[in-house]
Coordinates of C-alpha atoms in Angstrom, one line a residue:
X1 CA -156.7 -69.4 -89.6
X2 CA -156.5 -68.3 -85.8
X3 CA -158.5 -70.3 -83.7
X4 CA -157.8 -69.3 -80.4
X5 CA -155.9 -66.3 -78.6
X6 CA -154.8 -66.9 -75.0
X7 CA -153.3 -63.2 -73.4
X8 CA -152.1 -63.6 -69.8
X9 CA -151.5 -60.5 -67.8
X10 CA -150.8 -58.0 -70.6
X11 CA -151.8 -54.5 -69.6
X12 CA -155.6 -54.8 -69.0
X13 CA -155.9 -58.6 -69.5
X14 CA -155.6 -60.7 -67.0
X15 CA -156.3 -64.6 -68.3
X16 CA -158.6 -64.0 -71.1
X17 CA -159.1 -66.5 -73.5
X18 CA -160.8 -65.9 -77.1
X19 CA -162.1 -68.3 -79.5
X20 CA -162.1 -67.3 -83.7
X21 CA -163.8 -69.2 -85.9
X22 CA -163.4 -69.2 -90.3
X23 CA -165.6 -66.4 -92.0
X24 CA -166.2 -62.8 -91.0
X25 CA -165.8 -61.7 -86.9
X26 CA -166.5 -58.4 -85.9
X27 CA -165.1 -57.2 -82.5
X28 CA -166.3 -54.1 -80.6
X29 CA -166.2 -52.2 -77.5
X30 CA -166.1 -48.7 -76.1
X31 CA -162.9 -46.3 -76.5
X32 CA -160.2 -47.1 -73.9
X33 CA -162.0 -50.9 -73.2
X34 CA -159.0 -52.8 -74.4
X35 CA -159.5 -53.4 -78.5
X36 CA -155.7 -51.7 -79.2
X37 CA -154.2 -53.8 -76.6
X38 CA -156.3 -56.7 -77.4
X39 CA -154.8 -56.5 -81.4
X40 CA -151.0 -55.3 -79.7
X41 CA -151.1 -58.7 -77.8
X42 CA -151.9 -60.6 -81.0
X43 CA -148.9 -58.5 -83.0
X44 CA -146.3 -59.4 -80.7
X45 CA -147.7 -62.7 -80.5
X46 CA -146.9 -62.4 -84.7
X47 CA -143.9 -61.6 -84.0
X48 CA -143.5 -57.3 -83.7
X49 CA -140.9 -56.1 -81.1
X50 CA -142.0 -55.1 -77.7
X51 CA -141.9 -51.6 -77.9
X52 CA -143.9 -50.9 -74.8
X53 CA -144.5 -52.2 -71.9
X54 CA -147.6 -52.6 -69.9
X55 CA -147.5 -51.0 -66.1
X56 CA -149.2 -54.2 -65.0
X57 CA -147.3 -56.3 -66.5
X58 CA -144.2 -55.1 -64.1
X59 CA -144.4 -57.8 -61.2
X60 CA -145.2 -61.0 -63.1
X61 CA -144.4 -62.4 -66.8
X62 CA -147.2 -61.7 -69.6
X63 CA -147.3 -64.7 -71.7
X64 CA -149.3 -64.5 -75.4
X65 CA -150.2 -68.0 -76.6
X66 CA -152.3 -68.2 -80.4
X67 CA -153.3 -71.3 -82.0
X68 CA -153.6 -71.4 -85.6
X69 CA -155.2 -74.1 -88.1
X70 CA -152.8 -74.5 -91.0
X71 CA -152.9 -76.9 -94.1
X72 CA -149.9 -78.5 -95.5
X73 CA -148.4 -75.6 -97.9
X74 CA -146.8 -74.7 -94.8
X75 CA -144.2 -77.5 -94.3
X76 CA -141.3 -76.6 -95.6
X77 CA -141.2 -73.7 -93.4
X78 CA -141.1 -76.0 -90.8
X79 CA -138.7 -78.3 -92.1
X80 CA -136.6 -75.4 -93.3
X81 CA -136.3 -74.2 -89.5
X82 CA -136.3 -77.4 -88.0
X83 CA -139.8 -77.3 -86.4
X84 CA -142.3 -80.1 -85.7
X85 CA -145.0 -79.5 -88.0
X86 CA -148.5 -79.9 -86.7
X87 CA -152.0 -78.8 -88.6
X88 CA -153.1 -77.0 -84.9
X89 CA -149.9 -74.8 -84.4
X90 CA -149.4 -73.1 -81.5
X91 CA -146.8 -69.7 -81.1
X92 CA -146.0 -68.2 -78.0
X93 CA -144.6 -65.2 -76.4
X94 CA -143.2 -64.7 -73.2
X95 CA -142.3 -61.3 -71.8
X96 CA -140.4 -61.1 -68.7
X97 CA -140.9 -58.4 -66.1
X98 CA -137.9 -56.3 -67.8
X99 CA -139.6 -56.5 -71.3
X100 CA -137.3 -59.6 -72.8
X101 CA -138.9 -61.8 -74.7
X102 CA -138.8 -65.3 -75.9
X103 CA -140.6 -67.1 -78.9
X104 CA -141.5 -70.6 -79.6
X105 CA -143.6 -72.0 -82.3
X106 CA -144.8 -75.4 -81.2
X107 CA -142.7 -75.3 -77.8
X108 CA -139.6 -74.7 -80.2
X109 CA -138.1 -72.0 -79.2
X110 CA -137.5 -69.5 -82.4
X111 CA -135.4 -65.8 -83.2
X112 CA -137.7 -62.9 -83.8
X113 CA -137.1 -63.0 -87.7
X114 CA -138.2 -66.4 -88.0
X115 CA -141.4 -66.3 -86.1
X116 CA -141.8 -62.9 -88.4
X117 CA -141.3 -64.9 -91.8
X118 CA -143.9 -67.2 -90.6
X119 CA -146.3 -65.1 -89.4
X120 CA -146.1 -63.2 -92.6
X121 CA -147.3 -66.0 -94.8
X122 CA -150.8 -66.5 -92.2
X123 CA -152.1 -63.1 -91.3
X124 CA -152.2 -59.9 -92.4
X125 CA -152.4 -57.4 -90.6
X126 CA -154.3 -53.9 -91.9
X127 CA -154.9 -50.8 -90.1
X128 CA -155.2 -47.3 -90.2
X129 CA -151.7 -46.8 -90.2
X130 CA -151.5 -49.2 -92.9
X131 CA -153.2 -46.5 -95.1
X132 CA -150.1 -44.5 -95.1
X133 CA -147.6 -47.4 -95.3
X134 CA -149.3 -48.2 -98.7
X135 CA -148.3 -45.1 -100.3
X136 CA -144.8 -46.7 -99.8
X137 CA -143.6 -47.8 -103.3
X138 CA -142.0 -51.0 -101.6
X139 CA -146.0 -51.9 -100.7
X140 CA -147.4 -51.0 -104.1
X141 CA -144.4 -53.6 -105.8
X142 CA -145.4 -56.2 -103.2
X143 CA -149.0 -55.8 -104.1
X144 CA -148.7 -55.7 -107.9
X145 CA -145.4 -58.8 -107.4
X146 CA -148.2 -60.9 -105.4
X147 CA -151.3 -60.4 -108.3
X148 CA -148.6 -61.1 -110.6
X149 CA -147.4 -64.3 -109.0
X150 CA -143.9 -63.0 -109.7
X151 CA -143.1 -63.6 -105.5
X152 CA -140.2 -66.8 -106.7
X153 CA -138.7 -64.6 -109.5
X154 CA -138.3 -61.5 -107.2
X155 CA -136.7 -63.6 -104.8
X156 CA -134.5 -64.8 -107.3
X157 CA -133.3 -61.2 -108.6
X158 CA -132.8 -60.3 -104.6
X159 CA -130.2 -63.5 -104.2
X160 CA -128.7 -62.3 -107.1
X161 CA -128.3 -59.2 -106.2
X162 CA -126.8 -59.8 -103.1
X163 CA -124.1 -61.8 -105.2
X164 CA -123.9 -59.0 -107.1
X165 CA -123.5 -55.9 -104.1
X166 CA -120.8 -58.4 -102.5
X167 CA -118.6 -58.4 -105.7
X168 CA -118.8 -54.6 -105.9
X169 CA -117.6 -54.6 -102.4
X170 CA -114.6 -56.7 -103.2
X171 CA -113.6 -55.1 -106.1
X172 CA -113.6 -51.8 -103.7
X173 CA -111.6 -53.5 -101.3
X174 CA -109.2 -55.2 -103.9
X175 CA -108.5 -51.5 -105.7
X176 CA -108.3 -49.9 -102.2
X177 CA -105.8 -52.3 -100.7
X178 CA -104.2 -54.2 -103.8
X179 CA -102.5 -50.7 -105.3
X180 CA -99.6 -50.8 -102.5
X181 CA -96.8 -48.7 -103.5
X182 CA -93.3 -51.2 -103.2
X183 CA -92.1 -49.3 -100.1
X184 CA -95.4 -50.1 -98.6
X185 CA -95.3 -53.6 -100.2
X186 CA -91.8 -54.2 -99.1
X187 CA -93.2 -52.9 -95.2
X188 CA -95.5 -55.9 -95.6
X189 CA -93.2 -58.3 -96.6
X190 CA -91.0 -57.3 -93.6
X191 CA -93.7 -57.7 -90.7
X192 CA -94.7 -61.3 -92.7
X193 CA -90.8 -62.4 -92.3
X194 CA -90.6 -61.2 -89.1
X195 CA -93.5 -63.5 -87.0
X196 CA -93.1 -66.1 -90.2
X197 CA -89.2 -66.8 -88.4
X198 CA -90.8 -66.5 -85.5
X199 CA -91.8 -69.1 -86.0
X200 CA -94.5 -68.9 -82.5
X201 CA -96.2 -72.0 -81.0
X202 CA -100.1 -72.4 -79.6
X203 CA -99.7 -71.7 -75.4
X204 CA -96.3 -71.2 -76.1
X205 CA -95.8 -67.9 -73.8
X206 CA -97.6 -69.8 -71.1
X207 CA -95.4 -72.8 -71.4
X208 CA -92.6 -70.1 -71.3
X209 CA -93.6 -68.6 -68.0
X210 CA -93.9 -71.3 -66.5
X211 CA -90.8 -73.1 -67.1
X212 CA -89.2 -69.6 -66.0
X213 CA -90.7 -69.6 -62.6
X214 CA -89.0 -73.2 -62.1
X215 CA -85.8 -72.6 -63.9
X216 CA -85.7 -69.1 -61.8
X217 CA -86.4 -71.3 -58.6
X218 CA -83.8 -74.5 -59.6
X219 CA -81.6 -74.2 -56.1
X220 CA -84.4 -74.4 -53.8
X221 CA -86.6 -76.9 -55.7
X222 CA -83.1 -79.1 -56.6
X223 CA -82.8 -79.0 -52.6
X224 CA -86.1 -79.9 -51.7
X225 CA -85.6 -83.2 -54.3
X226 CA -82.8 -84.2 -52.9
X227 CA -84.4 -84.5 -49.6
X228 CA -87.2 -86.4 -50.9
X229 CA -84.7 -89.1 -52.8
X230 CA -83.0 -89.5 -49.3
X231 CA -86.5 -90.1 -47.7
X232 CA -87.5 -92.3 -49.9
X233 CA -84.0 -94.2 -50.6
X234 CA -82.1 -94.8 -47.7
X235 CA -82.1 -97.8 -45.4
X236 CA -84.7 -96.5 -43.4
X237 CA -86.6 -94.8 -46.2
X238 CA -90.6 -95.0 -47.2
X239 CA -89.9 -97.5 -50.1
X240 CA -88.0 -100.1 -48.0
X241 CA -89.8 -99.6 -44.8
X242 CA -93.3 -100.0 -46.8
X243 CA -91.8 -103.4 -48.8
X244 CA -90.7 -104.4 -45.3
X245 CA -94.3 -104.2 -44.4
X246 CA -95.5 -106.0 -47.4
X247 CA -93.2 -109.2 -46.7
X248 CA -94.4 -109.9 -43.4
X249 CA -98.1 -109.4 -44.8
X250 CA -97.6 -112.2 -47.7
X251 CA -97.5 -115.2 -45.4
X252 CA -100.5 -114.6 -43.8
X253 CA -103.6 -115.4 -45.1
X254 CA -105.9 -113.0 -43.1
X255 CA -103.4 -110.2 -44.3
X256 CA -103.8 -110.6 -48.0
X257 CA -106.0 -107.5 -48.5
X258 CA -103.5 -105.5 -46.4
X259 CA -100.6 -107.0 -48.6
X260 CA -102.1 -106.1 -52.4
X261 CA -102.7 -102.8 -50.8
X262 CA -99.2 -102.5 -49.5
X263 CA -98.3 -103.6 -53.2
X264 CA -100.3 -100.9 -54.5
X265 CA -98.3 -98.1 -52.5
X266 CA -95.3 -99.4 -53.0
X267 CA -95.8 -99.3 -56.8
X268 CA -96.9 -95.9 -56.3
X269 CA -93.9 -94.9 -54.5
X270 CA -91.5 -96.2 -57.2
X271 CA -93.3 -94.0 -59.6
X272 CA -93.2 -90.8 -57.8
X273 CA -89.5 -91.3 -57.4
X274 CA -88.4 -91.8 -60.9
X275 CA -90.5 -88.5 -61.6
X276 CA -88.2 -87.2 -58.7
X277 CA -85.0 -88.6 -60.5
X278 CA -86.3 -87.1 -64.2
X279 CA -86.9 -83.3 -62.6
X280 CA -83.6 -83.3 -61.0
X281 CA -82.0 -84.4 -64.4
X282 CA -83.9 -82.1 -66.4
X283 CA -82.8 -79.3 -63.8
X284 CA -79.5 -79.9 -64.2
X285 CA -79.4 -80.9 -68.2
X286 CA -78.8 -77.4 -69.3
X287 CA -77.6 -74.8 -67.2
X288 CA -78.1 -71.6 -70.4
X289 CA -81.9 -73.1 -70.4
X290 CA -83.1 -70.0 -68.6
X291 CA -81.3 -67.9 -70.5
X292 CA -83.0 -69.0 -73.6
X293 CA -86.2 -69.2 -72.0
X294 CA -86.0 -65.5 -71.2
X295 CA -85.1 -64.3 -74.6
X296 CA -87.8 -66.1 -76.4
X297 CA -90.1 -65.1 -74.1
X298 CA -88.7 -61.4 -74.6
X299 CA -88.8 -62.0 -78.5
X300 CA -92.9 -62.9 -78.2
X301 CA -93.6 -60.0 -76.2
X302 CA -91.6 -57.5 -77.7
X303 CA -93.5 -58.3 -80.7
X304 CA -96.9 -58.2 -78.9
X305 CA -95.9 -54.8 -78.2
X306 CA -94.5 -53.4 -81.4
X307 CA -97.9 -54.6 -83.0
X308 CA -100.0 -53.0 -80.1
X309 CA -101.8 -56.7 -79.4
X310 CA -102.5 -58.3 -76.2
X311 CA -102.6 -62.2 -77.2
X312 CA -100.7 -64.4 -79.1
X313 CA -103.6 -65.8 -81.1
X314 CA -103.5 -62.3 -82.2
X315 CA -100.0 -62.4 -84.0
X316 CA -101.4 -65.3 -86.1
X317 CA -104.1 -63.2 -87.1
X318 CA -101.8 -60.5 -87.9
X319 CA -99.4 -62.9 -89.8
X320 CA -102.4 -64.4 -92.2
X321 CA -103.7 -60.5 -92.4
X322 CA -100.0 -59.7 -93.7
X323 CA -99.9 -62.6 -96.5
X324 CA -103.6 -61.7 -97.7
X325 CA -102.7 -58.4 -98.4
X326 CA -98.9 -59.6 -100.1
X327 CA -100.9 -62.1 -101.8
X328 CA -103.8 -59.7 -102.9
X329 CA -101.1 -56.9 -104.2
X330 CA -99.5 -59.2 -106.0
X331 CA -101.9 -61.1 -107.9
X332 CA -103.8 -57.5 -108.1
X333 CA -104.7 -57.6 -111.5
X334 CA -105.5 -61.2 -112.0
X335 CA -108.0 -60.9 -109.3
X336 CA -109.7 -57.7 -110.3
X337 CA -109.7 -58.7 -113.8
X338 CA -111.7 -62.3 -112.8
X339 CA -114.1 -60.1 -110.3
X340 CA -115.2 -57.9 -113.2
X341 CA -116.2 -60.2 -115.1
X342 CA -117.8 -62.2 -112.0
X343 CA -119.8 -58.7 -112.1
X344 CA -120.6 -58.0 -115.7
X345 CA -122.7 -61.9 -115.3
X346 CA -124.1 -61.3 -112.5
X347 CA -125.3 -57.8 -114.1
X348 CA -126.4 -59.4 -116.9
X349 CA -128.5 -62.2 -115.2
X350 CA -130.2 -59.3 -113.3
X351 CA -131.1 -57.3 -115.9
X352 CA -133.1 -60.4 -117.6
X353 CA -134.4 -60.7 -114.5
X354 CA -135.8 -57.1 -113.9
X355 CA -137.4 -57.1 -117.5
X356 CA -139.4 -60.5 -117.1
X357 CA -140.5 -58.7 -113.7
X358 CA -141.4 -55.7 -115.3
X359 CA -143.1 -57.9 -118.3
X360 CA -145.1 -59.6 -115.7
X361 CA -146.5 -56.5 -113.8
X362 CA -147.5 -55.2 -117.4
X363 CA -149.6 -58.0 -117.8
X364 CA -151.6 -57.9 -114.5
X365 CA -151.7 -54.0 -114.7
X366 CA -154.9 -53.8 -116.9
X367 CA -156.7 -56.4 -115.1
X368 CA -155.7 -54.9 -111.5
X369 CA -156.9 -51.7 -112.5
X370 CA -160.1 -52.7 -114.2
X371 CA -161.1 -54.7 -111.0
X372 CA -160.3 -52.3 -108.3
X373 CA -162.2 -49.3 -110.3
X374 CA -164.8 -51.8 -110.6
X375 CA -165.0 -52.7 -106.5
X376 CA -164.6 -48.9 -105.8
X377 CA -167.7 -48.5 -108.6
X378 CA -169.5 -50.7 -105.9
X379 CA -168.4 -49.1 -102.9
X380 CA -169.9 -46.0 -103.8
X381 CA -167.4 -44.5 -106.1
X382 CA -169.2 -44.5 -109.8
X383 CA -166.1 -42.6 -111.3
X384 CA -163.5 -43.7 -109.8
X385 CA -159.8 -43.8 -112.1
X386 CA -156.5 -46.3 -110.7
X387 CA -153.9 -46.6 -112.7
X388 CA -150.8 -48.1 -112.0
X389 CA -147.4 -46.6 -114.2
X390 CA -144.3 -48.5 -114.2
X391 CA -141.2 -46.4 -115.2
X392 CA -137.6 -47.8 -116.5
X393 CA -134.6 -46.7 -114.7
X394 CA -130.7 -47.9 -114.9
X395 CA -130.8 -48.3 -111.5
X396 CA -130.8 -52.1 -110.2
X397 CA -133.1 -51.7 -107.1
X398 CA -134.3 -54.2 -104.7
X399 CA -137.9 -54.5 -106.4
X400 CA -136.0 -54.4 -110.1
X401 CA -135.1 -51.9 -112.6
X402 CA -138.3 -49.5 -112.5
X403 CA -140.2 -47.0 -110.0
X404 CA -143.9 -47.5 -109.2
X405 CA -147.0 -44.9 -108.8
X406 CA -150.0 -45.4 -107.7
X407 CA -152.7 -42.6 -109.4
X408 CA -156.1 -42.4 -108.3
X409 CA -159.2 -39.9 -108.8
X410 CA -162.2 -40.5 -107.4
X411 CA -164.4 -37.7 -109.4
X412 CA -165.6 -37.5 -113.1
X413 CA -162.6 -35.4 -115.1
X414 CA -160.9 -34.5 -111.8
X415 CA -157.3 -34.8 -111.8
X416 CA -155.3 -38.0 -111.3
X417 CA -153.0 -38.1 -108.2
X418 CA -150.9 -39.6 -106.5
X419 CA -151.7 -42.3 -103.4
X420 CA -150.0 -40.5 -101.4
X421 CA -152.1 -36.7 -102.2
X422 CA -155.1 -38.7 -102.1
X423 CA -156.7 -36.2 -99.1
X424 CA -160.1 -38.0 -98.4
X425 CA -160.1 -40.8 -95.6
X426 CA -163.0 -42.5 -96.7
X427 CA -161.4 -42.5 -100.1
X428 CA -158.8 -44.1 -99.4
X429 CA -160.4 -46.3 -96.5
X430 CA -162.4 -48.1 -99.9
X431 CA -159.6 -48.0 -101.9
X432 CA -157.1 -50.0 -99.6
X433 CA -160.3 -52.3 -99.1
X434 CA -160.9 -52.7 -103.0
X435 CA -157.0 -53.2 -102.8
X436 CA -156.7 -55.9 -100.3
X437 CA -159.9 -57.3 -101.7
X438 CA -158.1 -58.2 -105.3
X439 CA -154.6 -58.8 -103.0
X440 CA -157.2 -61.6 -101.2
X441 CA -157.8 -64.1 -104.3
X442 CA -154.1 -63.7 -105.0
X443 CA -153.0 -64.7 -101.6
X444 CA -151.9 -67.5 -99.8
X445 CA -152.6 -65.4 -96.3
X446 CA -155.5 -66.9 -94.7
X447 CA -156.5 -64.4 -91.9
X448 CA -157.0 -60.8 -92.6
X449 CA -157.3 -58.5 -89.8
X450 CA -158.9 -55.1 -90.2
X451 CA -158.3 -52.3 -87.4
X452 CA -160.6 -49.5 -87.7
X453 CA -160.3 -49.2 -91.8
X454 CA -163.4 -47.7 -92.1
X455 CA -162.2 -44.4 -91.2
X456 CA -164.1 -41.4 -92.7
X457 CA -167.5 -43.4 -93.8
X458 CA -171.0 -44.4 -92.3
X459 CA -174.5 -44.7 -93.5
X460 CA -174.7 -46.5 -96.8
X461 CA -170.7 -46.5 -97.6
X462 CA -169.9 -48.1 -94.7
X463 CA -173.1 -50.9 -95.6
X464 CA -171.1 -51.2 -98.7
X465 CA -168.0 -51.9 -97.0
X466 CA -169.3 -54.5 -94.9
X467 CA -170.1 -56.6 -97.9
X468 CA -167.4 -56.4 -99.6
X469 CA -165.6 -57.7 -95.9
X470 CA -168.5 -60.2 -95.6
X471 CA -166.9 -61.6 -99.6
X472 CA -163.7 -61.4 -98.1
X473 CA -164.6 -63.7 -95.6
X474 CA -165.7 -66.6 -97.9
X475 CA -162.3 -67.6 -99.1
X476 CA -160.3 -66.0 -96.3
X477 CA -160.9 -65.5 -92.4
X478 CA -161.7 -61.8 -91.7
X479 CA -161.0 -60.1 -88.3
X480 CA -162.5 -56.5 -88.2
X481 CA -162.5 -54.0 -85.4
X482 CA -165.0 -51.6 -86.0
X483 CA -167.1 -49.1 -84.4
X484 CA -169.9 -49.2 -87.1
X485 CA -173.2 -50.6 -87.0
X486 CA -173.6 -51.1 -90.7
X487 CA -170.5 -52.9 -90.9
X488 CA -170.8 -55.0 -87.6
X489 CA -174.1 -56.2 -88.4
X490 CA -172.6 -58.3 -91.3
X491 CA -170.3 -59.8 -89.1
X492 CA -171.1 -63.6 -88.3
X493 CA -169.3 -63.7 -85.1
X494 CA -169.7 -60.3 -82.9
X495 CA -167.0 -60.6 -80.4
X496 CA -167.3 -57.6 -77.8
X497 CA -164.3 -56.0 -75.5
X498 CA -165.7 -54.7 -72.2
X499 CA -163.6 -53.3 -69.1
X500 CA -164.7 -53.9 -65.5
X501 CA -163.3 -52.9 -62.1
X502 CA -162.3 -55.8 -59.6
X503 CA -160.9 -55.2 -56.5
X504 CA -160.2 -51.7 -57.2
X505 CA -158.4 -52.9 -60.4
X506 CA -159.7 -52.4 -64.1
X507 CA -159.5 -55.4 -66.0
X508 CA -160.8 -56.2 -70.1
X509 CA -162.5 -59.2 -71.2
X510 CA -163.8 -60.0 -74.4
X511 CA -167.1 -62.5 -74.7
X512 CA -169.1 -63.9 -77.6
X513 CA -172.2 -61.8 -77.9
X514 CA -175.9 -63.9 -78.0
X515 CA -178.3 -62.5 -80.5
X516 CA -180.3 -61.1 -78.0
X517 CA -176.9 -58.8 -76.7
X518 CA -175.8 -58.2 -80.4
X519 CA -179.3 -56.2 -80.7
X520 CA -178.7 -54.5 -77.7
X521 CA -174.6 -53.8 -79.2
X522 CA -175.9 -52.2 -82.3
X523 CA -178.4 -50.4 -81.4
X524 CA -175.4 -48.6 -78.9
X525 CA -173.4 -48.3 -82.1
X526 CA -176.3 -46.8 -83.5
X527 CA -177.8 -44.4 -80.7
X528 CA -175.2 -43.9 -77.7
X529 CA -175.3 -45.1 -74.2
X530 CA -179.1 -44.1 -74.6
X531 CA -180.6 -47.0 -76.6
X532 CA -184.3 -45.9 -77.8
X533 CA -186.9 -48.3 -79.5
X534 CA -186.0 -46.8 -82.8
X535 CA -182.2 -47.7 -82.5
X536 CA -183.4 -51.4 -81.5
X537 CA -185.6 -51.7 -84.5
X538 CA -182.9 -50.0 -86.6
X539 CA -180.3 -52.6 -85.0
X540 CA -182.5 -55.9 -85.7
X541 CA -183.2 -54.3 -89.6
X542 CA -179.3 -54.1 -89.9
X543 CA -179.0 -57.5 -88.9
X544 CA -181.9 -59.2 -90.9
X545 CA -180.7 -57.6 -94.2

């Protein structure tokens, strides 16, 4: 469950801090006071893209900190991704002044995705919006998957048939490349030969170049060695004149630093002039070297330029490119032959797979169906008719082999439709509770969070509603937003958003409302701005019943 939520200058709020606590919280407040930003905040905090950007968040960072309460189910997501585990988690999200963002989940910082995945296994986000995204068939499989605890098998049949979409891609590539025609083989074979002879090195251009630029500069670097030897070698030359030095320093005492010193240059003297003696020899070793130097390095980048390439680690590329595709056209059918049949298992393991899906969802279909008419029966729908309807197809799709409908009717011998012709808000406001109700007990999501759901009812439906929340909230932790009396009078928290101006600058908070104030809340719900003596006895019935 969430425990806290900590928003830092995000659009209207400035350093508010929220405490949740298990069961049913109802949050309220005037239109425009900050609820949509309020429940943005705790969606990117979740893990949704920053698709908008607050105007006064454009001189200083917005940070979005929520602490959750887990249990130990939720390990091996942590040791999956490499995350301390802790029972009090806490996720951040920082959004600098240009709308990047960073994540961390317990100061480690995570990608996007995996914040996601974990978020989707806490809370549940459902709003109005969510009304229409359940008419998706991709929902209604997830729904019926998760009452059918089939959640491990479908993954299964997805990893499989991943296996099974990247053989199909290399058999396309092996018929599109492997049936070379011999003149276009034989073209192969010739490029392959001619960087194979090659025979190229690693830095070996570079090496090139730069034994060019001395070979092209032998006569005044040979002349400019020479004079050094002489300086160094002749009676009066560095080397004697510094061992001179060095003599008359070893028979005195107080000069034995200076001496080992001496020693030491001397010693480094020696060295620099055998590297003197081996570059003259090696200038004067081969006189054709330059020659040779400057047709290899013409051979390299002629073929740098006949292949249109800038690098050499490019020619390798193009040389292992060449024997793949020799390789591939020439063991064509041995290799299309074994991928076949990598493809027919692979088919066959996924069509078992789809039918113990399907076998599964036929099970749980009666007892969905019978529980949701039953919730909707109690929600002020007496003849109300779901029916789920699964349909084979030869199709392997991500949810299986068969498409989904959702039917419903919600008067006697009207005419079943489907979800998505369903034209009644408060309909389908009940429905999607009834359904998320039964997805509940099947759940391993703790925290449900309901934005504005109850679209379309009032008076006694929306009473109606608020139970069925207030049984929600026994085995799971409910978050509603909601501008109903009868359903925020069964709240057991009443959080309430409020905007203010400071300093000529309109800010939100949100505060725990007393007893006394939750009166005064619902009695506004119920009346207006105008709160009359009826409206305040109407508010404390609503909360007494």
């Amino acid at each position: 469950m969430i425990k806290k939520l900590h928003i830092n200058n995000y659009a209207l709020f400035k350093n508010v801090e929220i405490d949740f606590t298990d069961g049913f919280t109802v949050i309220s407040g005037d239109t425009g006071a900050g609820k949509s930003i309020m429940l943005d905040a705790l969606s990117l905090v979740l893990g949704k893209r920053v698709d908008r950007f607050a105007e006064s968040s454009a001189t200083q960072k917005s940070i979005i900190e929520a602490e959750f309460l887990l249990n130990d189910s939720h390990k091996k997501f942590f040791n999956d991704n490499d995350i301390d585990f802790d029972q009090e988690t806490i996720i951040r999200r920082e959004i600098s002044i240009n709308g990047k963002s960073r994540a961390f989940i317990n100061d480690t910082p995570v990608l996007l995705n995996v914040l996601t995945q974990f978020s989707l296994q806490i809370v549940e986000v459902f709003s109005q919006h969510e009304k229409l995204v359940f008419k998706d068939p991709k929902a209604q499989f997830i729904f019926l998957d998760d009452v059918a605890g089939s959640n491990e098998l479908l993954l299964k049949y997805r990893l499989i048939l991943k296996e099974y979409n990247d053989i199909k891609s290399d058999i396309n590539n092996i018929k599109k490349n492997g049936s070379l025609s011999l003149v276009e083989l034989e073209f192969l074979q010739f490029q392959f030969n001619e960087l194979n002879d090659a025979k190229i090195e690693n830095n070996e251009k570079e090496i090139i170049e730069e034994k060019i630029k001395l070979l092209e500069n032998v006569d005044s670097i040979s002349l400019a060695l020479d004079e050094m030897r002489v300086l160094f070698n002749n009676e009066n030359g560095a080397i004697n004149n510094i061992n001179r030095a060095k003599k008359i320093s070893q028979n005195l005492d107080s000069l034995s630093d200076i001496s080992k010193r001496l020693e030491s240059i001397v010693i480094e003297l020696e060295d620099i002039n055998s590297e003197i003696s081996y570059l003259q020899n090696s200038l004067e070793a081969d006189p054709n070297e330059l020659k040779r130097m400057t047709d290899r390095l013409d051979l390299i980048n002629s073929l740098l330029h006949k292949h249109r390439l800038k690098f050499v680690d490019q020619l390798f590329d193009l040389k292992q490119d060449l024997y793949n595709k020799i390789e591939q056209s020439e063991s064509f059918g041995i290799l299309l032959n074994k991928k076949e049949k990598d493809l027919k298992i692979k088919y066959d393991q996924l069509i078992k797979l789809a039918n113990i899906l399907d076998n599964n969802r036929k099970k749980v279909i009666p007892k969905i169906t019978n529980h949701i008419e039953d919730i909707l029966k109690s929600l002020g729908i007496p003849h109300a008719q779901f029916q789920i309807n699964l349909q084979q197809t030869n199709e392997l799709q991500s949810f299986g082999c068969s498409n989904i409908s959702m039917q419903f009717c919600a008067n006697k011998g009207g005419e079943m439709k489907e979800l998505m012709r369903v034209a009644s808000g408060g309909e389908l406001s009940r429905l999607m509770l009834a359904i998320k109700f039964l997805s509940a007990q099947n759940s391993s999501i703790s925290t449900l969070i309901f934005d504005e759901i109850d679209s379309g009812v009032s008076g006694e439906i929306a009473s109606l509603m608020g139970n069925m929340m207030q049984n929600i909230s026994k085995s799971n932790q409910v978050i509603v937003i909601s501008h109903l009396p009868q359903i925020a009078s069964k709240a057991k928290i009443h959080l309430k958003v409020s905007k203010q101006i400071v300093d000529d600058k309109t800010t939100s908070t949100v505060h725990k409302l007393t007893n006394e104030d939750r009166v005064e809340e619902i009695a506004k719900l119920l009346s207006g701005k105008n709160i009359t003596d009826a409206a305040i006895k109407n508010a404390l019935d609503l909360l007494n019943q």
